[in-house]
Coordinates of C-alpha atoms and ligand atoms in Angstrom, one line a residue:
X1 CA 146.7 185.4 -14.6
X2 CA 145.5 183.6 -17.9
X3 CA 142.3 183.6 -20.0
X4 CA 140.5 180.7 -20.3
X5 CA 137.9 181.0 -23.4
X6 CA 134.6 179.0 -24.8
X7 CA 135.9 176.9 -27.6
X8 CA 132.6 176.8 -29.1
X9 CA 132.4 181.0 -29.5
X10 CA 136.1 182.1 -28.3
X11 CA 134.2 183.8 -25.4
X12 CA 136.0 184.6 -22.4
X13 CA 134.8 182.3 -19.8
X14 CA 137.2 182.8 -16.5
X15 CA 140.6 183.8 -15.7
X16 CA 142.7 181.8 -13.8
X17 CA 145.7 182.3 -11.3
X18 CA 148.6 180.5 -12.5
X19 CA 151.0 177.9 -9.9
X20 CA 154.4 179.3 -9.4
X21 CA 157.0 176.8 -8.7
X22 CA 157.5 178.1 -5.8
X23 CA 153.6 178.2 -4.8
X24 CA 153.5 174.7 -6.2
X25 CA 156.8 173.3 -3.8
X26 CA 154.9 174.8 -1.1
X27 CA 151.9 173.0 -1.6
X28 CA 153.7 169.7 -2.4
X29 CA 155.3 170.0 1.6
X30 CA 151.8 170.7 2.9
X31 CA 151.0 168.1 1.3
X32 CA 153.4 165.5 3.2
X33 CA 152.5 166.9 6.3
X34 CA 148.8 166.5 5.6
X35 CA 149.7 162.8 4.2
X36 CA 151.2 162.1 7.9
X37 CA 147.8 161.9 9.6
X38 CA 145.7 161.0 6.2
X39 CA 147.3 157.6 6.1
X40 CA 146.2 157.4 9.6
X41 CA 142.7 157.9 9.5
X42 CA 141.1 154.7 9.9
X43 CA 140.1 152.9 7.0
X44 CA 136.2 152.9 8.1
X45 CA 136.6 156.6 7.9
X46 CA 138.9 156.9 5.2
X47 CA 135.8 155.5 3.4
X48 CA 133.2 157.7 4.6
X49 CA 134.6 160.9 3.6
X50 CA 135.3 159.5 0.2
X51 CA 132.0 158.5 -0.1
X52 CA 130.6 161.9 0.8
X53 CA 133.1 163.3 -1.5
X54 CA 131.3 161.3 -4.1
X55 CA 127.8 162.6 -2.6
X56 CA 129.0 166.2 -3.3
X57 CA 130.1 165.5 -6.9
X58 CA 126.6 164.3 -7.5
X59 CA 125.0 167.4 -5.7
X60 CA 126.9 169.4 -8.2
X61 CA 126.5 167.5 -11.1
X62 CA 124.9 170.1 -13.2
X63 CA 127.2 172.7 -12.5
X64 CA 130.2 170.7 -13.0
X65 CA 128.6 169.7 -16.5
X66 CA 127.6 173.0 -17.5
X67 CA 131.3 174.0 -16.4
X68 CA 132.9 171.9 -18.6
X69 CA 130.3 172.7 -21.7
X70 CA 131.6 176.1 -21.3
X71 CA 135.3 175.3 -20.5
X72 CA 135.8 172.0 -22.7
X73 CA 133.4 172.6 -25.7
X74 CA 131.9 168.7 -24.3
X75 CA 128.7 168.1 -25.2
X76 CA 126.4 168.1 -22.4
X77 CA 124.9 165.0 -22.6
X78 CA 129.0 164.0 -22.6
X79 CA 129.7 166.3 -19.4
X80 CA 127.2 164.6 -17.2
X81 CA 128.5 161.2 -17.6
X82 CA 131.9 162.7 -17.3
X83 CA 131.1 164.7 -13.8
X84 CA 129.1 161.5 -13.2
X85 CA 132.2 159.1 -13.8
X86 CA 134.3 161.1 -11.2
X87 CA 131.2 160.0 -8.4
X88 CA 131.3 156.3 -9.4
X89 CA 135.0 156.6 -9.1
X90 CA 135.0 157.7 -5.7
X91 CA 131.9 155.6 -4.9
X92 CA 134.2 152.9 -6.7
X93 CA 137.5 152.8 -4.5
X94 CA 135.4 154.5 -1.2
X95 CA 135.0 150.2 -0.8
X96 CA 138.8 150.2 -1.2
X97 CA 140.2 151.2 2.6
X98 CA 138.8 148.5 4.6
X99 CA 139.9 145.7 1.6
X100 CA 143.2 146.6 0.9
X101 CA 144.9 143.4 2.3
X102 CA 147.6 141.7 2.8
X103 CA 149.4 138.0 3.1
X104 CA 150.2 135.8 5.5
X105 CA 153.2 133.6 4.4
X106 CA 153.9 130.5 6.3
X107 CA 157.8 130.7 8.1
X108 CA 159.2 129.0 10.6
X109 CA 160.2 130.7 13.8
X110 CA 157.3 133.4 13.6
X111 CA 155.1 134.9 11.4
X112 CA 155.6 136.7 8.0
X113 CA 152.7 138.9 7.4
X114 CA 152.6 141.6 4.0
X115 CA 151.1 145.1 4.4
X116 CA 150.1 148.0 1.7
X117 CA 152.1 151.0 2.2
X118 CA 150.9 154.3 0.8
X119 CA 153.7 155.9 -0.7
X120 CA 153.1 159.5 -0.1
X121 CA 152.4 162.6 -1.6
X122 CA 151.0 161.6 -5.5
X123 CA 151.4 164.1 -8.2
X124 CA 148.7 163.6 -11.0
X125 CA 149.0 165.7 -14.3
X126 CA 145.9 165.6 -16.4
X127 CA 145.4 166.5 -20.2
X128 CA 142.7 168.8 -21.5
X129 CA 140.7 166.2 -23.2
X130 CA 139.0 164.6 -20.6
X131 CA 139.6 167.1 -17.5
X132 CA 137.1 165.4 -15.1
X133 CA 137.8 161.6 -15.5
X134 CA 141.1 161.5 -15.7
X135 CA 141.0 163.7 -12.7
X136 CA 139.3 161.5 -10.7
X137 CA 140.9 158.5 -12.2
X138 CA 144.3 159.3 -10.9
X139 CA 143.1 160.9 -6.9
X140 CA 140.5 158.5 -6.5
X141 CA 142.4 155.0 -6.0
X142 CA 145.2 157.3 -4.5
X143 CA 143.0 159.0 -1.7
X144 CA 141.7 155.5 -0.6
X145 CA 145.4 154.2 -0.5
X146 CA 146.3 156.8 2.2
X147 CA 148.4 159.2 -0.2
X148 CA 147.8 162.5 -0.6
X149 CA 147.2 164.2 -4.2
X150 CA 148.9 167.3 -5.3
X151 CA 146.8 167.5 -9.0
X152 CA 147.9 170.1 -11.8
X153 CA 145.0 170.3 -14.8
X154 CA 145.2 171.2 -18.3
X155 CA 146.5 174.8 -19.1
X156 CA 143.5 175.3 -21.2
X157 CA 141.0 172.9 -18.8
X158 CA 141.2 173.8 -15.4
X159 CA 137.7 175.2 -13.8
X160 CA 136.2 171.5 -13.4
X161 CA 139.1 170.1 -11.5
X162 CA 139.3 173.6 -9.6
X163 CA 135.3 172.8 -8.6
X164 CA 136.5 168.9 -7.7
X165 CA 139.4 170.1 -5.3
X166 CA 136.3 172.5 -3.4
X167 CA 133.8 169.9 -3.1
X168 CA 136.4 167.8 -1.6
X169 CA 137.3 170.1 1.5
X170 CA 133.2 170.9 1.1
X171 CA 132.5 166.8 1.7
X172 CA 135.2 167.1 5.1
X173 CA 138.4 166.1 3.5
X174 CA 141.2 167.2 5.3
X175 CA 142.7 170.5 3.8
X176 CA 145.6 169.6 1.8
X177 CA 144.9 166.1 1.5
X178 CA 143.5 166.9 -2.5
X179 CA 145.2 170.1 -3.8
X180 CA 144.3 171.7 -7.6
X181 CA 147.6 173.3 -8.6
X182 CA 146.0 175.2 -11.9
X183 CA 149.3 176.1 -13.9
X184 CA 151.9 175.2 -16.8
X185 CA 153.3 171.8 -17.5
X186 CA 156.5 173.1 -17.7
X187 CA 156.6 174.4 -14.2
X188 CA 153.9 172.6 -11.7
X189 CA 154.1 169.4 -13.9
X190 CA 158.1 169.2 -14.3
X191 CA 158.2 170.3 -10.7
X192 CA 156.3 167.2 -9.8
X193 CA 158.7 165.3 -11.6
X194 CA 161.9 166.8 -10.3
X195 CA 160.4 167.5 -6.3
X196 CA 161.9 164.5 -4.6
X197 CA 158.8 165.2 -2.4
X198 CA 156.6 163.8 -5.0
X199 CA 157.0 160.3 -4.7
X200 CA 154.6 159.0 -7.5
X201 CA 153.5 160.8 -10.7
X202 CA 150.0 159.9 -12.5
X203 CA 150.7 161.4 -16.2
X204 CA 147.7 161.3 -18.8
X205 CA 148.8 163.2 -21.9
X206 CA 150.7 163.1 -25.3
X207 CA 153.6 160.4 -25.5
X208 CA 156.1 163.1 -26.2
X209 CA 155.8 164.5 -22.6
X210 CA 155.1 161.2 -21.6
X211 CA 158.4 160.2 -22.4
X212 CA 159.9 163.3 -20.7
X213 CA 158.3 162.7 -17.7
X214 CA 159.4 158.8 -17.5
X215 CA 162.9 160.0 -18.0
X216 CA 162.9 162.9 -14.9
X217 CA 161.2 160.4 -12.8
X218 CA 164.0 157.9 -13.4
X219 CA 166.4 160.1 -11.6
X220 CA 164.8 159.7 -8.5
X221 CA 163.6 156.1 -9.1
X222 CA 160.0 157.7 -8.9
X223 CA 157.3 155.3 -10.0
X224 CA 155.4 157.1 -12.8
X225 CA 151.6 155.5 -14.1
X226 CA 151.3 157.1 -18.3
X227 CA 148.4 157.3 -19.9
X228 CA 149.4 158.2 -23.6
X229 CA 148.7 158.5 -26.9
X230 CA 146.6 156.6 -29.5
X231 CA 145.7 155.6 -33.2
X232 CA 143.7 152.6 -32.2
X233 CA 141.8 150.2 -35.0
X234 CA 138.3 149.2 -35.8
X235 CA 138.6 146.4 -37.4
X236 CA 135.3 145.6 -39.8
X237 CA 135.6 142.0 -41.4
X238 CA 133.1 141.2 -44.1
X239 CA 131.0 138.6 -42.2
X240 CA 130.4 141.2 -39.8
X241 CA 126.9 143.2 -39.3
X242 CA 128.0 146.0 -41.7
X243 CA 125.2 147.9 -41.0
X244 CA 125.9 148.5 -37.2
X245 CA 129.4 148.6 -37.5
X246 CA 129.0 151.3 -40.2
X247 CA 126.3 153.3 -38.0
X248 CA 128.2 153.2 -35.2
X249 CA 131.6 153.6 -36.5
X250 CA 131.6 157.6 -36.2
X251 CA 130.9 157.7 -32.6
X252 CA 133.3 156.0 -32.1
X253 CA 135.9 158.1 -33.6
X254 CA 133.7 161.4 -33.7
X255 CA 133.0 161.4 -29.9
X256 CA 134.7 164.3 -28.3
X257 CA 135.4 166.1 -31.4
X258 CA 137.9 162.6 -32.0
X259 CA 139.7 164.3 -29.2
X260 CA 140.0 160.9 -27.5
X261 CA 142.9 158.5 -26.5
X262 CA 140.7 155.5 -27.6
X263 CA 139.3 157.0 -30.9
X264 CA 139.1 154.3 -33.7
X265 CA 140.8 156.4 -36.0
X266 CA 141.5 153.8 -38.2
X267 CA 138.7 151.9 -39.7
X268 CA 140.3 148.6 -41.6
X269 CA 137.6 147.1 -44.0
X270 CA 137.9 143.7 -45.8
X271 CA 138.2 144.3 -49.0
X272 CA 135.2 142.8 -49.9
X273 CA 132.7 144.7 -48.4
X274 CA 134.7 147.9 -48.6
X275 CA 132.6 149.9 -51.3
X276 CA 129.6 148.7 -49.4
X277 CA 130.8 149.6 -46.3
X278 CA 131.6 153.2 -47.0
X279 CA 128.1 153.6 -48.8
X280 CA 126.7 153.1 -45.5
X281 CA 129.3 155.2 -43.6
X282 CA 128.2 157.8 -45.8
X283 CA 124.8 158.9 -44.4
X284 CA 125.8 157.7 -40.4
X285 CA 128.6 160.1 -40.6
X286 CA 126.3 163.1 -42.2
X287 CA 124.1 162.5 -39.3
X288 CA 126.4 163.2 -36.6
X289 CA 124.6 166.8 -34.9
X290 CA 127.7 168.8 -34.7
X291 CA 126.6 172.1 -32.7
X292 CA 126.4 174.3 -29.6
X293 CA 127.8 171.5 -27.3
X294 CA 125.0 173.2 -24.5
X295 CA 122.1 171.8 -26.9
X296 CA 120.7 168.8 -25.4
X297 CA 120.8 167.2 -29.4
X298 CA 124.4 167.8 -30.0
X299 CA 126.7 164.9 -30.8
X300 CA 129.7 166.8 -31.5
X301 CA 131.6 169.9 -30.4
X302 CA 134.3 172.5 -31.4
X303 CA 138.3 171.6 -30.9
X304 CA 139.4 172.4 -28.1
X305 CA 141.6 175.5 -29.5
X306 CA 142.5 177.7 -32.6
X307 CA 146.0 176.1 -32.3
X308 CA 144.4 172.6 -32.0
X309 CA 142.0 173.0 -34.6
X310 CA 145.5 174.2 -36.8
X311 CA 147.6 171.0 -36.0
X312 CA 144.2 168.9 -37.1
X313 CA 144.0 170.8 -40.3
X314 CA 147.5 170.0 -41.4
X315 CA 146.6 166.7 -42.0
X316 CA 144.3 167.9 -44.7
X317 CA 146.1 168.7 -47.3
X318 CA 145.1 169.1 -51.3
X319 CA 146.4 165.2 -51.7
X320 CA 144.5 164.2 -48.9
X321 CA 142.0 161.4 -50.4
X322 CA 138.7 163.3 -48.4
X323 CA 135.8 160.9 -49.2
X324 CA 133.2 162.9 -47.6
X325 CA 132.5 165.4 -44.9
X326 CA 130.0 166.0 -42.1
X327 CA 128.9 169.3 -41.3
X328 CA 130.2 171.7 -39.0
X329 CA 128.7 175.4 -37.2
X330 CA 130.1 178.4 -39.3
X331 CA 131.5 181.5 -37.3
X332 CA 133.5 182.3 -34.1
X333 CA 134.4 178.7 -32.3
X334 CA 136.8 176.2 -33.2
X335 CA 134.7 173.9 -35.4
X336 CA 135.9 171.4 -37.7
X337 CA 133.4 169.2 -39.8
X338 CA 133.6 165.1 -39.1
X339 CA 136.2 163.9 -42.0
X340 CA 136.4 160.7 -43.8
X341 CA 140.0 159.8 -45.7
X342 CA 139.7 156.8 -47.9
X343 CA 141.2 154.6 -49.5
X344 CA 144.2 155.3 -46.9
X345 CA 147.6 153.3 -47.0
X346 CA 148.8 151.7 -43.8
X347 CA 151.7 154.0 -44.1
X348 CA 150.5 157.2 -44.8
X349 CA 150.8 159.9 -42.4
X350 CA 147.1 160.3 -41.9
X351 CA 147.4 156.8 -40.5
X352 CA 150.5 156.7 -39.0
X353 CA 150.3 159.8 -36.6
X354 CA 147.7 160.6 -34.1
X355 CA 145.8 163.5 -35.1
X356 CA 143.8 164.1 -32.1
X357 CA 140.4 165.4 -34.2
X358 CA 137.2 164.5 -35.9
X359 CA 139.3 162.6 -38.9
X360 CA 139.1 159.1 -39.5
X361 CA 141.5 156.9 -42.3
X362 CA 139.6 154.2 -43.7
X363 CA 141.9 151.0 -44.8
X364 CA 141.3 148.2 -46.9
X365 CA 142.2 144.4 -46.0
X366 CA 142.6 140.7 -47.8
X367 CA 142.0 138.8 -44.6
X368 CA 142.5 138.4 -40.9
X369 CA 146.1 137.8 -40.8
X370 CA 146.7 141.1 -42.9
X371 CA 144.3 143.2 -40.7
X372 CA 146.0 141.8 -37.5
X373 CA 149.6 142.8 -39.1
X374 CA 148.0 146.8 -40.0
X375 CA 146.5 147.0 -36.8
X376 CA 149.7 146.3 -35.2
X377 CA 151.6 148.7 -37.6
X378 CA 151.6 151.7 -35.0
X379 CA 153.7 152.6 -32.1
X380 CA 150.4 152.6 -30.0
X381 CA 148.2 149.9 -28.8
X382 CA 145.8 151.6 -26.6
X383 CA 141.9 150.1 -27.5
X384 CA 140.3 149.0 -30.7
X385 CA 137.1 147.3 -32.2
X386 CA 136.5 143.7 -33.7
X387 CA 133.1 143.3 -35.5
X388 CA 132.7 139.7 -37.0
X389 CA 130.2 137.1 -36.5
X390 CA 132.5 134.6 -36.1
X391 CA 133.3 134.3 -32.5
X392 CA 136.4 131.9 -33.3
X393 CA 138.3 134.7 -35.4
X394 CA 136.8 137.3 -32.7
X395 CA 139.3 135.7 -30.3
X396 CA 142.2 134.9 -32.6
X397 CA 142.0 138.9 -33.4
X398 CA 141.6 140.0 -29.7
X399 CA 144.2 138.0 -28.9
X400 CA 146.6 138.8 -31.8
X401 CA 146.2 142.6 -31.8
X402 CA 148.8 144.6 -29.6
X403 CA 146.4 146.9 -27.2
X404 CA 145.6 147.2 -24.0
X405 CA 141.3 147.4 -24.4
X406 CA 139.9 146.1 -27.1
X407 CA 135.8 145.3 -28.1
X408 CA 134.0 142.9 -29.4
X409 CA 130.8 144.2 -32.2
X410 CA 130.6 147.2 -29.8
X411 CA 133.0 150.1 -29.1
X412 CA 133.2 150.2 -25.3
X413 CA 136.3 150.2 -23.7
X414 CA 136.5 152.3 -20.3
X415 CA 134.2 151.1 -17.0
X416 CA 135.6 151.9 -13.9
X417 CA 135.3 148.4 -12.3
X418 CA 137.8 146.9 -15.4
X419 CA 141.5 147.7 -15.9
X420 CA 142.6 150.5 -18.2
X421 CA 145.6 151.1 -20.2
X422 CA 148.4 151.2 -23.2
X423 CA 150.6 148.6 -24.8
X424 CA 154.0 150.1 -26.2
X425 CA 154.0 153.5 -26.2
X426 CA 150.3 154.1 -25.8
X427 CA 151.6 153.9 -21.7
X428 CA 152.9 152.2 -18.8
X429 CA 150.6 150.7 -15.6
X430 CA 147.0 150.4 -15.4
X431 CA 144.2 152.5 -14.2
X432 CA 140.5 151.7 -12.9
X433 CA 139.4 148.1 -12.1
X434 CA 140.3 146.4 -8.7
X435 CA 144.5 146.3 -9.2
X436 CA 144.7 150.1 -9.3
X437 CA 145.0 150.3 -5.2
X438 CA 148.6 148.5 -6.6
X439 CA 150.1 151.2 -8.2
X440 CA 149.3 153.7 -5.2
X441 CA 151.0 150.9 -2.8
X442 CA 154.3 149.4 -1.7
X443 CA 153.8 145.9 -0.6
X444 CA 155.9 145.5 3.2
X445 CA 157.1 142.3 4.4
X446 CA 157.8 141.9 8.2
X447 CA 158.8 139.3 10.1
X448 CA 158.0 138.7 13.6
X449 CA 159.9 136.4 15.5
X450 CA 158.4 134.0 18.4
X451 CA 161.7 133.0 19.7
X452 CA 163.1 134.8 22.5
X453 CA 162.4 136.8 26.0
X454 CA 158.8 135.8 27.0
Ligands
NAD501 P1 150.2 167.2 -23.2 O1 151.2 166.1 -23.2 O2 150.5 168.4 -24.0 O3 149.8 167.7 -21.8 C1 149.3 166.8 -20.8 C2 149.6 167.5 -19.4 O4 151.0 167.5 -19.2 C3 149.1 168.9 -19.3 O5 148.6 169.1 -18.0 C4 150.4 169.7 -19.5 O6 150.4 171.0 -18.9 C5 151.4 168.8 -18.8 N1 152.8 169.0 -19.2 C6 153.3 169.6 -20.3 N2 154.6 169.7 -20.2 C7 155.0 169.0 -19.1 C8 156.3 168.7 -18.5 N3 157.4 169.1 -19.0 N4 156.3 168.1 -17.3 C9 155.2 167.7 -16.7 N5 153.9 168.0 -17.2 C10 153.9 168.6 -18.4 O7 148.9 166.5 -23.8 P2 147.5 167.2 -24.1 O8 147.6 167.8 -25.4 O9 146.9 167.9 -22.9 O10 146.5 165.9 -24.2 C11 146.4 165.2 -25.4 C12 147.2 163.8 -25.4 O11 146.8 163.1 -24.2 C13 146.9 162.9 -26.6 O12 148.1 162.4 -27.1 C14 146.0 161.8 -26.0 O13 146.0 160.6 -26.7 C15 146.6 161.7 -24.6 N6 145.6 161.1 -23.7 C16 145.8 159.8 -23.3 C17 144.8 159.2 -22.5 C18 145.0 157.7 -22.0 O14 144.4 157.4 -21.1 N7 145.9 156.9 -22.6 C19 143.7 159.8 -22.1 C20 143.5 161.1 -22.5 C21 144.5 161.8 -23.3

């Protein structure tokens, strides 16, 4: 058994049963039996249970919200659309069974038809971030494929994916076919790695265990989907609207408590309109409501963990160039106050290295070839912001910057309908959008002849 607190008061919240190995290699093998009929259940009602899998999500949206306000420290405004992303998910790939088709491929002497396998038993291992979406993210697409899920969540996040895997025998999924393996990375997760059993694994997390993972899987030629790390850019040129890209800069690095693969934590500003441009960061980053995360008004939470909220005050040290501050809750929780760095060089380690918090470098620029060669000065390239008026360097930016979702005078990046994912070591594969039935599918070629007995 292990506590699970409240990040925003340190209050115990639940205690939770932790996977053995052995528990979890059980499960895995239920798991492959239940996958033997699953794949069979016809794709008409393959799509009705996910679909009333979605409905229950949405009767328990509230729960599943406050859950995570207690468990995660989110916001609540944040939780909703969070437990309300895992139902459009479902909803989503529920239109998936009855369209995932093949080819027919003209031969001679027959007919060459294509089908989509399911490959199995998929193990999905989620960070503590963003417990419900990437949840949903990873079984979704998978259930509608025909696999079955064996999921382990966060050590420190594991009561909304815990809620997920009962609404789904609650909606009339199959026992087995979704299992919640609540537990440590270093036993469930590796044992999904090493369990020739498991024959995908879904990993969202750091790039450190990313890599780890990548490397067990490749003794078994396992296909592995990563979701990693990030240190993506905002990219503010001076013909831009400065005062929208300064207002909503912090959101966009803030949201989450910055705890956020996608988090612009690097703002580059022409040099031009840098002084201006932090004048008006100023007061748009003071206004960011950072408090009880169960308040309807809050904007920002706590960290996620004493031990978090340690590793994001390392970077904050006496040289550190603070240019201002928001505000943060005093007392028991793991608050830390929104933190602007600037001026901030490229190659500093503030910039370099993903810091996972409510800190944000700001960069100076000449011009668009030198922001293009900064914002390509990291090991990740998983989203990023433009904000020009000219739509011709708009382009020549999107196109020249190495990462896999990027924004144009706006900061969204993640719908469920469009593809999601990392360039270099920000991951590998892409989830959400209509191609993610591929990565939960072997493609089949077969033959049949028309020569022969009658
Ligand atoms: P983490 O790598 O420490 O843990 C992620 C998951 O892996 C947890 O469930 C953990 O228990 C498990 N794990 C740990 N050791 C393992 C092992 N040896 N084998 C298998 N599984 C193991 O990451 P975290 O601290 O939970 O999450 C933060 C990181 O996740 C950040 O780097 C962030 O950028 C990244 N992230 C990326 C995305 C994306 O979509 N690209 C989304 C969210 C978070």
């Amino acid at each position: 058994m292990y506590s699970v607190l409240n990040p925003a008061d340190e209050q115990l919240v639940a205690t939770v049963e932790a996977t053995t190995a052995d528990e979890a290699a059980a499960a895995v093998r239920r798991s492959r039996v239940a996958f033997e009929s699953w794949r069979d259940v016809s794709p008409g009602d393959r799509a009705m249970l996910l679909r009333r899998f979605a409905e229950a999500v949405d009767g328990d949206l509230e729960n599943l919200a406050a859950t995570e306000v207690r468990n995660s420290g989110h916001t609540i405004g944040n939780a909703r659309g969070e437990a309300a992303n895992v139902r459009d998910v479902l909803h989503y790939y529920a239109g998936a069974p009855e369209r995932l088709l093949g080819r027919q491929i003209p031969v001679a002497g027959g007919i060459d038809i294509t089908v989509r396998e399911p490959l199995g038993v998929v193990g999905v291992i989620v960070p503590w971030n963003f417990p419900m979406p990437i949840a949903g993210w990873g079984f979704a697409p998978a259930l509608a494929a025909g696999n079955t899920v064996v999921l382990k969540p966060a050590e420190l996040t594991p009561l909304t994916a815990m809620r997920l895997g009962e609404l789904a025998l609650e909606a009339g999924l199959p026992p087995d076919v979704l299992q919640v393996l609540p537990g440590k990375g270093s036993v469930v997760g590796q044992l999904f790695v090493d369990d020739p059993v498991v024959a995908k694994v879904v990993f969202t997390g750091s790039t450190e265990v990313g890599k780890a993972v990548m490397a067990g899987c490749s003794a078994h030629v396992k296909p592995v989907t990563l979701e990693l790390g990030g240190k993506s850019a905002n990219i503010v040129f001076a013909d831009a609207d400065l005062e929208r890209a300064a207002a909503t800069a912090p959101y966009a690095v803030f949201d989450n408590a910055g705890q956020d693969c996608c988090a612009r934590s690097r703002i580059l500003v022409q040099r031009s309109v840098f002084d201006r441009f932090l004048e008006l960061l100023e007061p748009a980053v003071q206004g960011v409501r950072v408090e009880d995360p169960s308040l309807e008004t809050a904007e920002m939470g706590p960290l996620i963990s004493a031990a978090h909220r340690e590793s994001v005050s390392s970077y904050l040290s006496d040289e550190a160039p603070v240019a201002f501050r928001g505000s943060a809750p005093e007392g028991p929780g793991f608050w830390f106050p929104p933190t602007v760095l600037a001026p901030v060089r490229p190659v500093d380690r503030v910039a370099v290295e993903e810091i996972f918090g409510p800190v944000v470098v700001v960069i100076p620029f000449e011009d668009e070839a030198e922001a293009v060669r900064v914002a390509n000065a990291s090991v990740y390239g998983l989203s990023g912001s433009i904000w020009t008026e000219s739509l011709g360097r708009a382009l020549r930016v999107a196109r020249g910057v190495e990462s896999g979702n990027l924004s144009v005078n706006s900061h969204s990046s993640v719908r469920y309908w469009t593809p999601f994912g990392g360039f270099k070591q920000s991951g590998l594969g892409r989830e959400l959008g209509p191609d993610a039935l591929d990565a939960f599918t072997e493609v089949k070629n077969i033959f049949v002849s028309s020569e022969g007995a009658t």
